[in-house]
Coordinates of C-alpha atoms in Angstrom, one line a residue:
X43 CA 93.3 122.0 116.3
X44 CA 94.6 119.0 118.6
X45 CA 92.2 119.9 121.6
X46 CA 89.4 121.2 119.7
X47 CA 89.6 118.2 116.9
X48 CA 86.5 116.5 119.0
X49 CA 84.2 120.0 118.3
X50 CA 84.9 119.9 114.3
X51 CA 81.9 118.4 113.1
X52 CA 83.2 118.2 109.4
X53 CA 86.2 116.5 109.9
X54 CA 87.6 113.2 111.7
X55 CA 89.0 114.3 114.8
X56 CA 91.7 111.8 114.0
X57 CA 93.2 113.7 111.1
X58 CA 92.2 117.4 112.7
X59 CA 94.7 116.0 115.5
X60 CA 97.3 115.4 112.5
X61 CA 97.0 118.5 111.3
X62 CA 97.8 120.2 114.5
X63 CA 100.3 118.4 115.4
X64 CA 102.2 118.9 111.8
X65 CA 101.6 122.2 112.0
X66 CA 103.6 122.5 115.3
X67 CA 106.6 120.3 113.8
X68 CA 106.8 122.4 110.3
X69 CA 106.7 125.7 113.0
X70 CA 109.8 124.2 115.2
X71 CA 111.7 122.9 112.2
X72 CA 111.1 126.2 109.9
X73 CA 111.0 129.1 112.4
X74 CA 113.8 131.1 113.5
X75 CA 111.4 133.6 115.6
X76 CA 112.2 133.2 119.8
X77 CA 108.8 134.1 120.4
X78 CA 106.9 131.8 118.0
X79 CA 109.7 128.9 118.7
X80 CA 108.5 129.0 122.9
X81 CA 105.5 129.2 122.0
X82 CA 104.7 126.2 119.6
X83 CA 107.4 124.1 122.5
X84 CA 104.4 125.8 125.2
X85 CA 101.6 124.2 122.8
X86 CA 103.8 121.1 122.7
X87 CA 103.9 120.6 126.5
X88 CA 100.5 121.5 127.0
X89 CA 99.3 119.3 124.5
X90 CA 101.5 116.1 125.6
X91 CA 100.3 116.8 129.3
X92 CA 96.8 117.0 128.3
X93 CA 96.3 114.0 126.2
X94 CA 98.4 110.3 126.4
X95 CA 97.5 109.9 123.1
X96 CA 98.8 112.9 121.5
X97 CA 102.2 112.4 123.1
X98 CA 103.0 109.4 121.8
X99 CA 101.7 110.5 118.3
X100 CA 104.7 113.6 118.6
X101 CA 107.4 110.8 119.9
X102 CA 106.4 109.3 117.1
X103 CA 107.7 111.8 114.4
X104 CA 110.6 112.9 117.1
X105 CA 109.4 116.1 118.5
X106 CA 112.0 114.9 121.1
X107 CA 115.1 115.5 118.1
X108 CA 113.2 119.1 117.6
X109 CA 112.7 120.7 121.0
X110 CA 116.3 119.6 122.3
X111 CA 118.3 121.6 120.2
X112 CA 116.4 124.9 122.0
X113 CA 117.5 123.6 125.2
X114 CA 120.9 125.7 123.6
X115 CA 118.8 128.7 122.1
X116 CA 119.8 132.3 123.3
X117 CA 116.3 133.0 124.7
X118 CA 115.7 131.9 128.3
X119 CA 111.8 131.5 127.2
X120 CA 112.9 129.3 124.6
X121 CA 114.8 127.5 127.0
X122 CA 112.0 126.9 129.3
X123 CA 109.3 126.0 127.0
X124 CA 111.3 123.7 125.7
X125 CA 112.4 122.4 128.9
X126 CA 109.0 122.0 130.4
X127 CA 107.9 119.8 127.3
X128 CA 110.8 117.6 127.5
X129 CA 109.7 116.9 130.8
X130 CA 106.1 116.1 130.5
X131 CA 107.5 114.0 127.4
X132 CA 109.5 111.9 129.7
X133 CA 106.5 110.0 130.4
X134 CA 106.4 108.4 127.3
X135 CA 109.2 105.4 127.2
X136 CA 110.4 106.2 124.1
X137 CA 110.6 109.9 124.3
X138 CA 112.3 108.4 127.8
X139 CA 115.3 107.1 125.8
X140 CA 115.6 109.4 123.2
X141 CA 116.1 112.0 125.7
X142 CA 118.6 109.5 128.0
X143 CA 120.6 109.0 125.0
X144 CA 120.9 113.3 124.1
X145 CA 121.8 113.6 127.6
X146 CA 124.3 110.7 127.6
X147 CA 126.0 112.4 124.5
X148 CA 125.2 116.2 125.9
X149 CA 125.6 116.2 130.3
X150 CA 125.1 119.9 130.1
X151 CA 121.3 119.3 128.5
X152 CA 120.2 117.4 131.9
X153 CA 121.6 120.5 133.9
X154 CA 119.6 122.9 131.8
X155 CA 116.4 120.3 132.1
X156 CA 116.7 120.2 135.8
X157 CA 117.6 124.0 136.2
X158 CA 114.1 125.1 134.2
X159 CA 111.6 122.3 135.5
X160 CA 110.8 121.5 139.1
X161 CA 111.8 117.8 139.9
X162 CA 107.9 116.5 140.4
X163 CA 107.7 117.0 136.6
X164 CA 109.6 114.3 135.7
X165 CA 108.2 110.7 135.0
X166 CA 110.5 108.4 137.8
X167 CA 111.7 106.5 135.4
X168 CA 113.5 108.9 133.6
X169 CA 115.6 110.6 136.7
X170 CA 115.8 106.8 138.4
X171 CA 117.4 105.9 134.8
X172 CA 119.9 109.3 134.5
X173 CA 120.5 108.3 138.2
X174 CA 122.1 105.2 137.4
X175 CA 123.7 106.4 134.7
X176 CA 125.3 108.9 136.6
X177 CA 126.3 106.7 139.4
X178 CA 128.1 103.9 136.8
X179 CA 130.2 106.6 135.9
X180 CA 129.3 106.2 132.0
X181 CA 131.2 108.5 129.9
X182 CA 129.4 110.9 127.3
X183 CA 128.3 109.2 123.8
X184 CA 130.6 110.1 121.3
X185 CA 130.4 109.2 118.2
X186 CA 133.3 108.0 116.1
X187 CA 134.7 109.2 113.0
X188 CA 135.3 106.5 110.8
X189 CA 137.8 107.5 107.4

């Protein structure tokens, strides 16, 4: 509905780009299906590739929270697609962090990023940050228990 929002006559393309959009969270937070999960991550990168606009409206309600956790998921195509959307979301500053900070607390979720996606997919930014961060020697997040 995102891309096709414009050819909707009846509708404000505005809130047919909402739609979509929730539509693809509700299917990453609710499926359990490999093939649908890869798919809606494919739609995600596609769509955050496509349109500046529409990827800051999916950092916006942390699509970034959503598609790491299938950067673990048995399925390599899972893996991938989520992968390559993480990547074209790198673009966007605050995707940017929110990723940094997952891959401060989680090293092995850069290795499976870089392993899926070609280098030249990455915004600068983002491997010139995990760069530095990897040369200071910064130790994993963890968070603390407190009683």
């Amino acid at each position: 509905m995102a891309v096709l929002a414009h050819i909707i006559s009846d509708k404000d393309p505005s809130y047919s780009c909402a739609v979509g959009i929730q539509t693809l969270v509700r299917l990453l937070e609710s499926s359990q299906s490999s093939d649908t999960l890869a798919l809606t991550a494919d739609c995600v990168a596609r769509l955050s590739h496509a349109r500046t606009g529409l990827s800051a409206a999916m950092v916006s309600i942390d699509i970034v929270s959503l598609l790491c956790p299938l950067l673990v998921s048995p399925s390599q195509q899972v893996k991938g697609s989520a992968s390559i959307a993480l990547s074209f979301l790198s673009f966007n500053p605050l995707a940017e962090r929110q990723l940094l900070q997952r891959c401060r607390r989680n090293p092995e979720l850069m290795k499976i990023l870089i392993y899926y996606n070609k280098k030249r997919r990455w915004s600068e930014s983002f491997l010139g940050r995990w760069r530095h961060i990897r040369e200071m020697t910064l130790p994993p997040i963890r968070y603390l228990l407190l009683p």
